[in-house]
Coordinates of C-alpha atoms in Angstrom, one line a residue:
X1 CA 99.4 54.6 5.4
X2 CA 98.0 56.4 8.5
X3 CA 97.0 53.1 10.1
X4 CA 100.5 51.5 9.7
X5 CA 102.2 54.7 11.1
X6 CA 99.9 54.9 14.1
X7 CA 100.6 51.2 14.8
X8 CA 104.4 52.0 14.7
X9 CA 103.9 55.0 17.0
X10 CA 101.9 52.9 19.5
X11 CA 104.5 50.1 19.5
X12 CA 107.3 52.6 20.0
X13 CA 105.5 54.4 22.8
X14 CA 105.1 51.1 24.6
X15 CA 108.6 50.0 23.9
X16 CA 110.1 53.2 25.3
X17 CA 107.9 53.1 28.4
X18 CA 106.4 56.5 27.5
X19 CA 102.8 55.3 27.8
X20 CA 100.7 52.9 29.8
X21 CA 100.0 50.0 27.4
X22 CA 96.7 49.2 29.1
X23 CA 95.5 52.7 28.7
X24 CA 96.5 52.8 25.0
X25 CA 94.6 49.5 24.4
X26 CA 91.5 50.9 26.2
X27 CA 91.6 54.0 24.1
X28 CA 91.9 52.0 20.9
X29 CA 88.9 49.9 22.0
X30 CA 86.8 53.0 22.8
X31 CA 87.6 54.5 19.4
X32 CA 86.8 51.2 17.6
X33 CA 83.4 50.9 19.3
X34 CA 82.5 54.3 17.7
X35 CA 83.4 52.8 14.3
X36 CA 86.5 55.0 14.0
X37 CA 90.2 54.3 13.8
X38 CA 92.8 55.5 16.2
X39 CA 94.8 58.4 14.8
X40 CA 97.6 60.8 15.9
X41 CA 94.9 63.4 16.4
X42 CA 92.7 61.3 18.7
X43 CA 95.8 60.0 20.5
X44 CA 96.9 63.6 21.1
X45 CA 93.5 64.8 22.2
X46 CA 92.9 61.9 24.6
X47 CA 95.5 63.0 27.1
X48 CA 96.6 59.4 27.5
X49 CA 100.1 60.3 26.3
X50 CA 101.8 63.7 26.7
X51 CA 102.0 65.6 23.4
X52 CA 105.8 66.0 23.6
X53 CA 106.2 62.2 23.8
X54 CA 104.1 61.6 20.8
X55 CA 106.1 64.3 19.0
X56 CA 109.4 62.6 19.9
X57 CA 108.2 59.2 18.6
X58 CA 106.7 60.7 15.4
X59 CA 109.9 62.5 14.6
X60 CA 112.0 59.3 15.2
X61 CA 109.6 57.1 13.1
X62 CA 109.1 59.4 10.2
X63 CA 112.3 61.4 10.1
X64 CA 110.5 64.7 10.4
X65 CA 112.4 67.3 12.5
X66 CA 110.6 69.0 15.4
X67 CA 110.6 72.8 15.8
X68 CA 110.0 75.3 18.6
X69 CA 107.3 77.5 17.0
X70 CA 107.6 80.1 19.7
X71 CA 111.0 81.0 18.4
X72 CA 109.9 81.3 14.7
X73 CA 109.4 84.8 13.3
X74 CA 106.1 84.4 11.4
X75 CA 105.9 86.0 8.0
X76 CA 102.6 87.5 7.2
X77 CA 103.0 86.8 3.4
X78 CA 103.7 83.1 4.0
X79 CA 100.8 82.8 6.5
X80 CA 98.3 84.2 4.0
X81 CA 99.2 81.5 1.4
X82 CA 97.0 79.1 3.4
X83 CA 93.4 80.4 4.1
X84 CA 92.9 81.0 7.8
X85 CA 89.9 78.7 7.9
X86 CA 92.2 75.7 6.9
X87 CA 94.9 76.8 9.3
X88 CA 92.5 76.7 12.2
X89 CA 90.6 73.6 11.1
X90 CA 93.7 71.4 10.7
X91 CA 96.0 73.1 13.3
X92 CA 98.8 73.8 10.9
X93 CA 101.1 76.7 10.5
X94 CA 102.8 77.8 7.2
X95 CA 106.3 79.1 8.2
X96 CA 108.3 79.3 4.9
X97 CA 108.1 79.2 1.2
X98 CA 110.8 78.4 -1.4
X99 CA 109.6 78.4 -5.0
X100 CA 106.6 76.1 -5.2
X101 CA 107.2 74.4 -1.8
X102 CA 105.7 75.6 1.5
X103 CA 106.8 74.4 4.9
X104 CA 104.0 73.5 7.3
X105 CA 104.3 72.9 11.0
X106 CA 101.8 70.2 12.0
X107 CA 101.2 67.9 15.0
X108 CA 99.7 65.2 12.8
X109 CA 101.8 64.3 9.7
X110 CA 99.5 61.3 9.0
X111 CA 96.5 63.5 8.2
X112 CA 96.6 62.9 4.4
X113 CA 93.2 64.6 3.9
X114 CA 94.4 67.8 5.5
X115 CA 97.6 67.8 3.4
X116 CA 95.6 67.2 0.2
X117 CA 93.2 70.0 1.2
X118 CA 96.0 72.5 1.5
X119 CA 97.7 71.3 -1.7
X120 CA 94.5 71.7 -3.7
X121 CA 93.9 75.2 -2.4
X122 CA 97.5 76.5 -2.6
X123 CA 98.8 74.5 -5.6
X124 CA 102.0 74.1 -3.7
X125 CA 104.0 71.0 -2.6
X126 CA 104.4 70.6 1.1
X127 CA 107.3 70.0 3.4
X128 CA 106.6 69.2 7.1
X129 CA 108.0 70.1 10.5
X130 CA 106.6 68.9 13.8
X131 CA 105.3 70.7 16.9
X132 CA 102.7 70.0 19.6
X133 CA 99.1 71.0 18.9
X134 CA 99.1 73.3 21.9
X135 CA 102.2 75.2 20.6
X136 CA 100.8 75.5 17.1
X137 CA 97.4 76.8 18.4
X138 CA 99.1 79.3 20.6
X139 CA 101.1 80.6 17.6
X140 CA 97.9 80.8 15.5
X141 CA 96.2 82.8 18.2
X142 CA 99.2 85.1 18.6
X143 CA 99.1 86.0 14.9
X144 CA 95.5 85.9 13.8
X145 CA 93.7 87.1 16.9
X146 CA 95.7 90.4 17.1
X147 CA 94.7 91.3 13.5
X148 CA 92.2 94.2 13.3
X149 CA 89.3 92.5 11.7
X150 CA 85.7 91.4 12.4
X151 CA 85.1 88.5 14.8
X152 CA 83.0 86.7 12.3
X153 CA 86.2 85.6 10.6
X154 CA 87.3 83.8 13.8
X155 CA 84.0 82.0 14.7
X156 CA 82.4 79.1 13.0
X157 CA 78.7 80.2 12.9
X158 CA 77.6 76.6 12.9
X159 CA 79.5 75.6 16.0
X160 CA 76.8 74.3 18.4
X161 CA 79.2 74.7 21.4
X162 CA 79.3 78.4 20.8
X163 CA 75.7 78.8 21.9
X164 CA 75.2 79.6 25.6
X165 CA 71.9 79.4 27.4
X166 CA 71.7 82.4 29.7
X167 CA 68.9 81.8 32.2
X168 CA 69.3 84.9 34.4
X169 CA 70.4 88.3 33.2
X170 CA 71.2 90.5 36.2
X171 CA 68.8 88.3 38.1
X172 CA 65.9 88.6 35.6
X173 CA 64.9 85.6 33.5
X174 CA 65.1 86.2 29.7
X175 CA 65.8 82.9 28.1
X176 CA 64.2 83.2 24.7
X177 CA 65.4 86.7 23.8
X178 CA 69.0 85.8 24.8
X179 CA 68.9 82.5 22.8
X180 CA 67.6 84.4 19.8
X181 CA 70.4 87.0 19.9
X182 CA 73.0 84.3 20.4
X183 CA 72.0 82.7 17.1
X184 CA 72.5 85.8 15.1
X185 CA 75.0 88.3 16.4
X186 CA 78.7 87.6 16.0
X187 CA 79.6 89.6 19.1
X188 CA 77.1 87.8 21.2
X189 CA 78.4 84.5 20.0
X190 CA 82.0 85.5 20.8
X191 CA 81.1 86.3 24.4
X192 CA 79.4 82.9 24.6
X193 CA 82.5 81.2 23.3
X194 CA 84.7 83.0 25.9
X195 CA 82.4 81.9 28.7
X196 CA 82.1 78.3 27.4
X197 CA 85.8 77.9 27.0
X198 CA 86.3 79.2 30.6
X199 CA 83.9 76.6 31.9
X200 CA 85.6 73.8 29.9
X201 CA 89.0 74.8 31.3
X202 CA 87.6 74.9 34.8
X203 CA 88.5 78.6 35.1
X204 CA 87.6 80.3 38.4
X205 CA 87.9 83.8 36.9
X206 CA 87.7 85.4 33.4
X207 CA 89.8 88.6 33.0
X208 CA 88.7 90.8 30.1
X209 CA 91.4 93.5 29.8
X210 CA 91.5 96.4 27.4
X211 CA 95.0 97.0 26.1
X212 CA 96.3 99.8 23.9
X213 CA 95.9 97.9 20.6
X214 CA 93.7 94.9 21.5
X215 CA 91.4 93.2 24.1
X216 CA 93.1 90.5 26.1
X217 CA 91.2 87.6 27.6
X218 CA 92.8 85.6 30.4
X219 CA 91.5 82.6 32.5
X220 CA 92.5 81.8 36.1
X221 CA 92.9 78.0 36.2
X222 CA 94.0 76.3 39.5
X223 CA 95.0 79.7 40.8
X224 CA 97.2 80.8 37.9
X225 CA 96.3 83.2 35.0
X226 CA 96.6 81.8 31.5
X227 CA 96.3 83.8 28.3
X228 CA 93.3 82.6 26.2
X229 CA 92.4 85.0 23.4
X230 CA 93.4 88.4 22.0
X231 CA 90.5 90.2 20.2
X232 CA 90.7 93.2 17.9
X233 CA 90.5 96.6 19.5
X234 CA 87.5 97.7 17.3
X235 CA 85.4 94.9 18.9
X236 CA 86.2 96.0 22.5
X237 CA 83.2 98.2 23.1
X238 CA 80.7 95.7 21.7
X239 CA 82.1 92.8 23.8
X240 CA 82.1 94.9 27.1
X241 CA 78.6 96.3 26.4
X242 CA 77.3 92.8 25.8
X243 CA 78.7 91.7 29.2
X244 CA 77.2 94.8 30.9
X245 CA 73.8 94.0 29.4
X246 CA 74.0 90.4 30.6
X247 CA 75.0 91.6 34.1
X248 CA 72.3 94.4 34.3
X249 CA 75.0 97.1 34.5
X250 CA 74.6 100.7 33.2
X251 CA 76.1 100.6 29.7
X252 CA 76.3 104.4 29.6
X253 CA 78.5 104.6 32.7
X254 CA 82.3 104.1 32.1
X255 CA 83.7 106.3 34.8
X256 CA 83.0 104.4 38.0
X257 CA 83.3 100.7 39.1
X258 CA 80.2 98.6 38.8
X259 CA 79.2 95.2 40.1
X260 CA 76.6 92.7 38.7
X261 CA 75.9 89.1 38.1
X262 CA 74.3 86.7 35.7
X263 CA 73.7 82.9 35.5
X264 CA 74.1 80.5 32.6
X265 CA 73.2 76.9 32.1
X266 CA 75.8 74.5 30.7
X267 CA 75.3 70.8 30.4
X268 CA 72.2 71.0 32.7
X269 CA 74.3 72.8 35.4
X270 CA 73.7 76.3 36.6
X271 CA 76.8 78.5 37.0
X272 CA 76.6 82.0 38.5
X273 CA 79.0 84.7 37.4
X274 CA 79.8 87.6 39.6
X275 CA 80.9 90.6 37.5
X276 CA 83.1 93.5 38.4
X277 CA 83.7 96.4 36.0
X278 CA 86.7 98.8 36.6
X279 CA 87.5 101.9 34.6
X280 CA 91.1 101.9 33.2
X281 CA 93.0 104.1 30.8
X282 CA 92.1 102.0 27.7
X283 CA 88.5 101.1 28.7
X284 CA 86.6 99.1 31.4
X285 CA 88.3 96.0 32.6
X286 CA 85.8 93.3 33.5
X287 CA 86.5 90.3 35.8
X288 CA 83.9 87.5 35.9
X289 CA 84.1 85.2 38.9
X290 CA 82.6 81.7 38.2
X291 CA 80.6 80.3 41.1
X292 CA 79.6 76.7 40.6
X293 CA 77.0 75.9 43.2
X294 CA 77.5 72.1 42.7
X295 CA 80.8 72.5 44.6
X296 CA 78.9 73.4 47.7
X297 CA 77.0 70.1 48.0
X298 CA 80.2 68.1 48.5
X299 CA 80.4 68.9 52.3
X300 CA 83.4 69.2 54.5
X301 CA 84.5 65.6 54.1
X302 CA 85.2 66.2 50.4
X303 CA 87.2 69.4 50.6
X304 CA 90.5 67.5 50.9
X305 CA 91.3 68.2 54.5
X306 CA 93.3 65.8 56.6
X307 CA 91.5 63.8 59.3
X308 CA 92.9 65.8 62.2
X309 CA 91.9 69.3 61.1
X310 CA 88.6 67.9 59.8
X311 CA 87.8 66.5 63.2
X312 CA 88.7 69.8 64.9
X313 CA 86.3 71.6 62.6
X314 CA 83.5 69.2 63.4
X315 CA 84.2 69.5 67.1
X316 CA 83.9 73.3 66.8
X317 CA 80.6 73.1 64.8
X318 CA 79.2 70.8 67.5
X319 CA 79.3 73.7 70.1
X320 CA 75.9 75.3 70.8
X321 CA 77.2 78.9 70.3
X322 CA 80.4 80.8 69.7
X323 CA 82.4 82.2 66.8
X324 CA 84.4 80.3 64.2
X325 CA 86.9 82.2 62.1
X326 CA 88.4 81.1 58.8
X327 CA 91.5 83.1 57.8
X328 CA 93.6 83.3 54.6
X329 CA 94.3 85.5 51.6
X330 CA 91.9 86.2 48.8
X331 CA 91.2 83.2 46.7
X332 CA 92.2 80.6 49.4
X333 CA 88.7 79.0 49.4
X334 CA 87.4 80.5 52.7
X335 CA 83.9 81.2 51.3
X336 CA 83.6 77.8 49.7
X337 CA 84.5 76.2 53.1
X338 CA 81.9 78.3 55.0
X339 CA 79.2 77.7 52.4
X340 CA 79.9 73.9 52.5
X341 CA 79.4 74.1 56.3
X342 CA 76.2 76.1 55.9
X343 CA 74.9 73.6 53.3
X344 CA 75.3 70.8 55.8
X345 CA 73.5 72.8 58.5
X346 CA 70.8 73.9 56.1
X347 CA 67.7 72.0 57.5
X348 CA 64.1 73.3 58.0
X349 CA 64.6 73.4 61.8
X350 CA 67.5 75.9 61.6
X351 CA 67.3 79.6 60.7
X352 CA 70.5 80.5 58.8
X353 CA 71.1 84.2 57.9
X354 CA 74.1 85.7 56.1
X355 CA 75.3 89.2 55.4
X356 CA 77.8 89.4 52.6
X357 CA 79.5 91.9 50.2
X358 CA 78.5 90.7 47.7
X359 CA 76.4 87.5 48.0
X360 CA 78.6 84.9 46.3
X361 CA 76.5 81.8 46.1
X362 CA 72.7 82.0 46.2
X363 CA 71.5 79.0 48.3
X364 CA 67.8 78.0 48.7
X365 CA 66.7 77.8 52.3
X366 CA 69.2 80.4 53.6
X367 CA 68.3 84.0 54.2
X368 CA 71.0 86.1 52.5
X369 CA 71.6 89.9 52.8
X370 CA 73.7 91.8 50.3
X371 CA 75.6 94.6 52.1
X372 CA 75.2 98.0 50.5
X373 CA 77.6 100.5 52.2
X374 CA 76.5 103.2 49.8
X375 CA 73.0 103.3 51.4
X376 CA 74.2 102.6 55.0
X377 CA 73.7 98.8 54.9
X378 CA 77.2 97.7 55.9
X379 CA 78.2 94.5 57.8
X380 CA 77.6 96.1 61.2
X381 CA 74.1 97.4 60.5
X382 CA 73.2 94.2 58.6
X383 CA 74.3 92.2 61.6
X384 CA 72.2 94.3 64.0
X385 CA 69.1 93.6 61.8
X386 CA 69.9 89.9 61.6
X387 CA 69.8 89.6 65.5
X388 CA 66.1 90.7 65.4
X389 CA 65.4 87.9 62.9
X390 CA 65.7 85.0 65.5
X391 CA 68.7 83.4 63.8
X392 CA 70.3 80.1 64.9
X393 CA 73.4 80.4 62.7
X394 CA 74.9 83.6 61.3
X395 CA 77.5 84.0 58.6
X396 CA 79.3 87.4 58.2
X397 CA 81.2 87.7 54.9
X398 CA 84.2 89.3 56.5
X399 CA 85.1 91.0 59.8
X400 CA 86.7 94.2 58.7
X401 CA 86.4 96.6 61.6
X402 CA 85.8 96.9 65.4
X403 CA 82.0 97.5 65.1
X404 CA 81.4 94.3 63.1
X405 CA 83.7 92.3 65.3
X406 CA 82.1 93.6 68.5
X407 CA 78.5 92.8 67.3
X408 CA 79.6 89.4 66.0
X409 CA 81.2 88.4 69.3
X410 CA 78.3 89.7 71.3
X411 CA 75.9 87.7 69.1
X412 CA 77.9 84.6 69.6
X413 CA 77.7 85.1 73.4
X414 CA 73.9 85.4 73.3
X415 CA 73.4 81.9 71.9
X416 CA 74.1 82.0 68.1
X417 CA 76.8 80.2 66.2
X418 CA 78.7 82.9 64.1
X419 CA 80.9 82.0 61.1
X420 CA 83.1 84.6 59.5
X421 CA 86.4 85.2 57.7
X422 CA 89.4 87.3 58.5
X423 CA 92.5 88.3 56.6
X424 CA 95.5 87.0 58.6
X425 CA 98.4 84.7 57.7
X426 CA 97.6 82.0 60.3
X427 CA 95.2 80.9 62.9
X428 CA 97.0 82.5 65.9
X429 CA 97.1 85.8 64.0
X430 CA 93.3 85.9 64.2
X431 CA 93.4 86.4 68.0
X432 CA 95.9 89.2 67.7
X433 CA 93.9 90.8 64.9
X434 CA 90.6 90.9 66.9
X435 CA 92.4 92.4 69.9
X436 CA 94.1 95.0 67.7
X437 CA 90.7 96.0 66.3
X438 CA 89.8 97.0 69.9
X439 CA 87.9 93.9 71.1
X440 CA 88.5 93.2 74.8
X441 CA 90.7 90.1 75.3
X442 CA 88.2 88.6 77.8
X443 CA 85.5 88.8 75.1
X444 CA 87.7 87.1 72.6
X445 CA 88.6 84.3 75.0
X446 CA 84.9 83.6 75.9
X447 CA 83.5 83.8 72.4
X448 CA 86.1 82.3 70.1
X449 CA 85.6 78.6 69.6
X450 CA 88.1 78.0 66.8
X451 CA 90.3 79.9 64.4
X452 CA 91.7 78.2 61.3
X453 CA 93.9 79.2 58.4
X454 CA 93.3 77.8 54.9
X455 CA 95.2 77.6 51.7
X456 CA 94.7 75.9 48.4
X457 CA 97.3 73.5 46.9
X458 CA 97.3 72.4 43.3
X459 CA 96.5 68.7 43.0
X460 CA 98.8 66.5 40.9
X461 CA 97.0 65.5 37.6
X462 CA 95.8 61.9 38.0
X463 CA 96.3 61.3 34.3
X464 CA 100.0 62.0 34.1
X465 CA 101.0 61.4 37.8
X466 CA 104.4 59.6 38.0
X467 CA 107.0 58.6 40.5
X468 CA 110.2 60.5 40.8
X469 CA 113.3 60.5 43.1
X470 CA 114.1 63.4 45.4
X471 CA 117.7 64.5 45.4
X472 CA 119.6 63.1 48.4
X473 CA 120.3 66.6 49.8
X474 CA 116.6 67.6 49.7
X475 CA 115.5 64.2 51.1
X476 CA 118.0 64.5 54.0
X477 CA 116.8 68.0 54.9
X478 CA 113.2 66.8 54.6
X479 CA 113.7 63.9 56.9
X480 CA 115.4 66.1 59.5
X481 CA 112.2 68.2 59.7
X482 CA 109.7 65.5 59.0
X483 CA 111.0 62.0 60.2
X484 CA 108.0 60.3 58.6
X485 CA 109.4 61.2 55.1
X486 CA 112.1 58.5 55.7
X487 CA 109.3 55.9 55.6
X488 CA 107.8 57.3 52.4
X489 CA 108.7 54.9 49.6
X490 CA 107.4 56.9 46.6
X491 CA 107.2 60.5 45.7
X492 CA 105.1 61.8 42.9
X493 CA 104.9 64.7 40.4
X494 CA 102.9 65.5 37.3
X495 CA 104.6 64.9 34.0
X496 CA 102.3 67.1 32.0
X497 CA 99.6 66.0 29.5
X498 CA 96.8 67.3 27.4
X499 CA 94.2 67.0 30.2
X500 CA 96.2 69.3 32.5
X501 CA 97.5 71.6 29.7
X502 CA 101.0 70.4 30.2
X503 CA 101.2 71.8 33.8
X504 CA 101.2 68.5 35.7
X505 CA 98.4 69.8 37.9
X506 CA 94.6 69.5 37.7
X507 CA 92.3 70.8 40.3
X508 CA 93.0 72.0 43.9
X509 CA 92.6 70.8 47.4
X510 CA 92.3 72.6 50.7
X511 CA 94.9 72.5 53.5
X512 CA 93.8 73.6 56.9
X513 CA 95.5 74.7 60.2
X514 CA 93.1 74.6 63.1
X515 CA 93.3 76.2 66.5
X516 CA 90.7 74.9 69.0
X517 CA 90.5 77.3 71.9
X518 CA 91.1 75.4 75.2
X519 CA 91.3 76.7 78.7
X520 CA 95.1 77.3 78.6
X521 CA 94.7 79.4 75.4
X522 CA 91.8 81.3 76.9
X523 CA 94.0 82.2 79.8
X524 CA 96.9 83.2 77.5
X525 CA 94.5 85.5 75.5
X526 CA 93.3 87.2 78.7
X527 CA 96.9 87.7 79.8
X528 CA 97.6 89.0 76.3
X529 CA 100.5 86.6 75.7
X530 CA 102.4 87.1 72.4
X531 CA 101.7 85.1 69.2
X532 CA 105.1 83.5 69.7
X533 CA 104.1 82.2 73.2
X534 CA 100.8 80.8 71.9
X535 CA 102.7 79.1 69.0
X536 CA 105.2 77.5 71.4
X537 CA 102.3 76.1 73.5
X538 CA 100.7 74.7 70.4
X539 CA 104.0 73.1 69.3
X540 CA 104.3 71.4 72.7
X541 CA 100.8 70.2 72.4
X542 CA 101.5 68.7 69.0
X543 CA 99.1 70.9 67.0
X544 CA 100.0 70.8 63.2
X545 CA 100.8 74.0 61.4
X546 CA 99.7 74.9 57.9
X547 CA 103.1 73.7 56.6
X548 CA 102.8 70.4 58.5
X549 CA 99.4 69.7 57.0
X550 CA 100.5 70.7 53.5
X551 CA 103.6 68.5 53.8
X552 CA 101.4 65.5 54.7
X553 CA 99.6 66.0 51.4
X554 CA 102.9 65.8 49.6
X555 CA 104.0 62.7 51.5
X556 CA 100.7 61.0 50.7
X557 CA 101.1 61.8 47.0
X558 CA 98.4 64.4 46.5
X559 CA 100.6 67.4 45.6
X560 CA 104.2 68.3 45.0
X561 CA 107.0 69.6 47.3
X562 CA 107.2 72.8 45.1
X563 CA 103.5 73.5 45.8
X564 CA 104.0 73.0 49.6
X565 CA 106.8 75.6 49.7
X566 CA 105.0 78.0 47.3
X567 CA 101.8 78.0 49.3
X568 CA 103.1 77.8 52.9

């Protein structure tokens, strides 16, 4: 029965133009090579067709109505008719019972074995409703994961993916002990599951947040926070203590902020986690920043910059000395850009030294100093010490005050290339910020080689990327500002699929505004011209702004118009 239904579903998807026939055939061939048969579950999990389109066709073919489970009030008595283990295994949700009939919400009505399983255990007949797998699993988490019970009820102890190889604990190798603990303790395994899931979802941060009645886990994916798990309150202390032990933090100290780090190995890849613990009303909030060092080896050419800004960056790096500043808000990719530059410059003939707070990526061959303001080792004192180490290239994590700026600029004038970051909105703002800190304009003009502003745009998911038409009003307005838009034949957006979690985006790319300091700008800096005057000169010269660069990425089909306006 299942085989005939899936054939009807496939034919209907093709006939309605809801799926790429070639991709469906390739999927069926891959499944067949494994000795398996294509099913609704494998189709849904493949990401080839968005879940809501599969749902639409299944409802039409089988006459089973769809339902929005987020609007259903879940009844605890009904939910407990089906054992939690079966609910989670088959991704079903019992929502009603009338006599000996229970109504189940499922994403795969063709799974006869699952239905037989539930009939046998409950002794009830089954009526079906349809919802996407994602919506069902969100509803399951909402109900079950807020219950006050032991974590061992959630986890499958035999799940091999739950084990996590921790190769550095707070910087100290301890592989065997940690692996042994992971195989036995439920709390340890839950922490491993949280970290593994974050890595699978490409999360940049894990937020572990104590609430009044539970412990909330959220992941930041492509710059946006997404709720992942809610754990029972009684397990809070054990989970937080486990993370503190891994990060080499003081488990007896809950009154002051602490910072630590650890490293794990997943699929032969080492990933560092920078850990921050902050005391809150309901316990210590912990944020784990994932630092994947494999991202640094891509180099400048693979960061997604347009040819113009990329060439400006390379021109600046070719200078024998000077200071290059990358500006932008927190989380805009400044550190990744600078590390990618350092990675390209990292050769035996060059002495590269950094001073950071904290050291984000640990890179072999580069001398890295972790700033410790509590003992007097701040950016300024670290920078002074670096200058006695015969450096060729210096990276300062951030210029925060006059003293650091003054030393960095003087270092750049004595023959070193200095790279650093600054928190300003655009590249021109970097000039004003340095002068406002107290640096003499003539020093800024002679030392600054380039200032650039960076942002991260969400990339359209390549799996569900599709053409769409801009409204005539928006297109007209766009063409007035950017005449090249009139020549753009196709505009793209993300439809939403399993691979991107229904968002239409997967991954991010950098957009860069560059300001190369020429003789005219040097003169304007010395005369202390306003930001507006400098911008007017750059506009006359044809220098592209951050918005211009982001818009080019929309017109070339890399991102959406909404993202351009959101970011710039």
